[in-house]
Amino acid sequence: MSEKEMQVKEKAQITTEGEQLKEGPVFLPSVDIFESPEAITIVADLPGVSPDKLNIDLRDNELTIEGEVDYNIGEDEKYLLQEYEIGKYYRKFALSNVIDQSKISATMTDGVLRLVLPKVEAVKPRKIEVKAA
Amino acid sequence: MALIRWTPGLMGWERDPFAELERMKREMDRLIGAFFPTRGLGRTAGVFPAVNISEDANNIYVRAELPGIKAEDIEISIEDNSLIIKGERKIPEEGENVTYHRREREGGIFRRIISLPTKIDADKVTATSKNGVLEIVLPKAPESKPKQIEVKSG
């Protein structure tokens, strides 16, 4: 089979700055960040985070993504095997000063966040046409 | 060839050398575990996806974090007393005019088999996917449910 097989990746645990008021581990979500001439897009894996438990904050060019996980095992359940831990997600990014903050859009499907950060008009690359005189 | 008379019980382990090996292996695992604590997590099977398995009196629960995988891309089957999870995680191409700052998310196929600890009722297994977390509920077969025995005072 030529198809790529998925590998188990342990969730990266972090200690966030500041005091966590809620106990439990904090994980760094895996992300893809890509840039097109029009926008910067961030795609983050946040399994178990419902859209209303997600906090996206942008200030002083610092973007913070924070997600609470609202699933756990039932009260009468007992673990037989635990291969991964459940905890909240937290990640911070420094953005350059080119984002049009009024046009940011975020969608969440199947535990994946897609954040589109459009660039301001002034920084969009322009092709300069050279006219033959 | 010299023949040595076998005297059972002399060293205490001749009766079953394999049991002694097994005991030594357990002891080694315990010692290694004491030096390298694993944050309360068991050893993973090294197969995607990582699962958490739990049980209560009526069901066995298998949960896995599968962000971005649509329910129709997951195939779940029961064979004998094993649970098989197969599927594919697709990471769509974002177009040719993009450049990447980070690329940490991976796609690919996966197939995992999990032996279930108790007999289950294969016809009543349900699976749901919510916010990228797959939950499979496997009802225990009547014969493997714990039975409460009432003690009557005579």
CSV table of C-alpha atoms in Angstrom, one decimal, chain A residues 8-9 13 31 33-37 44 48 53 59 69-70 72 80 92 102 105 113 117 123 126 133:
chain,number,residue,atom,x,y,z
A,8,VAL,CA,0.4,8.1,17.0
A,9,LYS,CA,1.6,11.4,18.3
A,13,GLN,CA,1.6,19.3,27.1
A,31,VAL,CA,-1.7,23.7,13.6
A,33,ILE,CA,-0.6,28.1,9.1
A,34,PHE,CA,-0.5,29.3,5.6
A,35,GLU,CA,-0.4,32.5,3.8
A,36,SER,CA,-1.9,33.6,0.5
A,37,PRO,CA,-1.7,37.0,-1.1
A,44,ALA,CA,-6.0,24.0,14.4
A,48,GLY,CA,-13.5,17.8,22.0
A,53,LYS,CA,-16.1,26.8,24.5
A,59,ARG,CA,-4.7,42.1,20.8
A,69,VAL,CA,-12.9,20.4,26.4
A,70,ASP,CA,-16.4,19.5,27.5
A,72,ASN,CA,-15.1,13.3,29.9
A,80,LEU,CA,-9.5,0.0,31.5
A,92,LYS,CA,-0.4,31.9,21.2
A,102,SER,CA,-12.6,43.6,11.4
A,105,SER,CA,-13.7,34.8,10.4
A,113,LEU,CA,-10.8,25.4,13.8
A,117,LEU,CA,-7.2,36.5,8.9
A,123,VAL,CA,-0.1,45.3,2.3
A,126,ARG,CA,0.6,44.4,-6.1
A,133,ALA,CA,6.2,53.6,-23.8
